[in-house]
Short mmCIF file of C-alpha atoms in Angstrom, two decimals:
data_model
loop_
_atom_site.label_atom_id
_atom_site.label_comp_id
_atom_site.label_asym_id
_atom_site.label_seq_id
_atom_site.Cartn_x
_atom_site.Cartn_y
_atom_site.Cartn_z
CA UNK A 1 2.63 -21.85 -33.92
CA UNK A 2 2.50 -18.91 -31.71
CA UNK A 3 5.46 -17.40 -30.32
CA UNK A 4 5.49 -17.11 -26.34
CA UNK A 5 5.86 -13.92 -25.20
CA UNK A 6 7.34 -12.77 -21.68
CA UNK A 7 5.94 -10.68 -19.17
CA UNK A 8 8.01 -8.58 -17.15
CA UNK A 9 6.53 -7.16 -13.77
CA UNK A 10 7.71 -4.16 -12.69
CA UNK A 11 7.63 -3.11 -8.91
CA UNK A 12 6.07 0.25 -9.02
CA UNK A 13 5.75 0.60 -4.93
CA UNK A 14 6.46 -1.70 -1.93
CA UNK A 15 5.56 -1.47 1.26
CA UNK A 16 8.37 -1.38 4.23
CA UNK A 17 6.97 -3.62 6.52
CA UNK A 18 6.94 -7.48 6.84
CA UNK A 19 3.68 -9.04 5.04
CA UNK A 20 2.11 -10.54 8.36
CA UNK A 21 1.37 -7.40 10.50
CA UNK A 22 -0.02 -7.61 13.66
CA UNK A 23 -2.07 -4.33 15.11
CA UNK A 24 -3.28 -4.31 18.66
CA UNK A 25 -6.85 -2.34 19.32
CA UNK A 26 -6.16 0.42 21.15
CA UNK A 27 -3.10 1.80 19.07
CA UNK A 28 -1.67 3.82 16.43
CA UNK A 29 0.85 2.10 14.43
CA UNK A 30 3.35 4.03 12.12
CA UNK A 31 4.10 2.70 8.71
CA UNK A 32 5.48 3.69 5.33
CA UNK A 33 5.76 2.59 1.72
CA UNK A 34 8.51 3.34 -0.93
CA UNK A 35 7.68 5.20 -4.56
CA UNK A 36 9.93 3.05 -7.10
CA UNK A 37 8.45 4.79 -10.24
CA UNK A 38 8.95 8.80 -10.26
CA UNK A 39 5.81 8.55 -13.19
CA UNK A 40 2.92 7.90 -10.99
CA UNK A 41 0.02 10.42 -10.64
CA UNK A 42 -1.47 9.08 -7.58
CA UNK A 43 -1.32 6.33 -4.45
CA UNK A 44 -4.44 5.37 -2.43
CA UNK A 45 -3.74 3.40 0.56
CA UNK A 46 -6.64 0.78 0.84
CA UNK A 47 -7.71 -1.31 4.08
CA UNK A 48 -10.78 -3.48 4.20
CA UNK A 49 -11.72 -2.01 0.35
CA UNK A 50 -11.90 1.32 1.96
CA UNK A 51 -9.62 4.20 0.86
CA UNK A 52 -8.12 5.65 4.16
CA UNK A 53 -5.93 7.95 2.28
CA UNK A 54 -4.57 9.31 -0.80
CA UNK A 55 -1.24 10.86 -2.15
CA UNK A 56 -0.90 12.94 -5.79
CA UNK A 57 2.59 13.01 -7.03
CA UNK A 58 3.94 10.60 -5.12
CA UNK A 59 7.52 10.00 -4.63
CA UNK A 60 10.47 8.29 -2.34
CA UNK A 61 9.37 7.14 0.90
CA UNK A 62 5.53 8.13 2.15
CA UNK A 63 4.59 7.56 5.90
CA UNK A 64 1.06 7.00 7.54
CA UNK A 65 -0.53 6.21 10.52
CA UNK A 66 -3.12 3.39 11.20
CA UNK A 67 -4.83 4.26 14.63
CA UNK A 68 -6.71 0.73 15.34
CA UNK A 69 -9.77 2.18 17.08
CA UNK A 70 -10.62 3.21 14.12
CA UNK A 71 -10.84 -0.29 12.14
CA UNK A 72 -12.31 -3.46 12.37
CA UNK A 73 -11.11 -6.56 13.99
CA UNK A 74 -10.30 -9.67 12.72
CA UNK A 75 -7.60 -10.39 9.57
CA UNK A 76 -7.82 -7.66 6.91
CA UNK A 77 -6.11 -6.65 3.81
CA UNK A 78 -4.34 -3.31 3.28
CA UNK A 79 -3.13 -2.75 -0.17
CA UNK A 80 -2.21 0.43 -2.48
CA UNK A 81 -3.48 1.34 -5.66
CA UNK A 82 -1.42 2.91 -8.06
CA UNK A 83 -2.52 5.47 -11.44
CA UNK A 84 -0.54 6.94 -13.62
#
C-alpha cells in the first residue's frame, strides 16, 4: 500500500481586493497586491491572458492602476503569475 502524502499550499501573494470586482468604462481604478514570500524573482499582473505589467524583486505591498478604456468589456479574469 502506498502511503498518502499531504500537500501543503503556500500563499505566495494575494491580492487586496474582494474577488468580485466591478470596473466601470470610463475609469481608472487603483488596486494593490501583497508579496508574502521575500524569495520571488518576479510578478506579472495578467488580465484577459495579457501581461499589463511586470515587477522584478518584488516585495510588501505593490500598487497599480487599471484605466478601463483601455480593456475590454464583459467579465474577465485578472490574475498574477509568480517565478522564482
Amino acid at each position: 500500500p502506498q502511503e498518502k502524502t499531504e500537500e501543503t499550499e503556500i500563499e505566495l501573494a494575494k491580492f487586496n481586493f474582494p474577488d468580485n470586482l466591478t470596473l466601470k468604462y470610463g475609469r481608472v481604478k487603483k488596486l494593490s497586491f501583497s508579496v508574502l514570500n521575500t524569495s520571488l524573482s518576479k510578478i506579472e499582473l495578467v488580465f484577459s491572458d495579457n501581461v499589463i505589467q511586470s515587477w522584478s524583486s518584488p516585495k510588501g505591498k505593490i500598487s497599480f492602476e487599471l484605466n478601463s478604456n483601455n480593456l475590454p468589456l464583459g467579465a474577465q479574469e485578472i490574475k498574477i503569475n509568480i517565478f522564482f
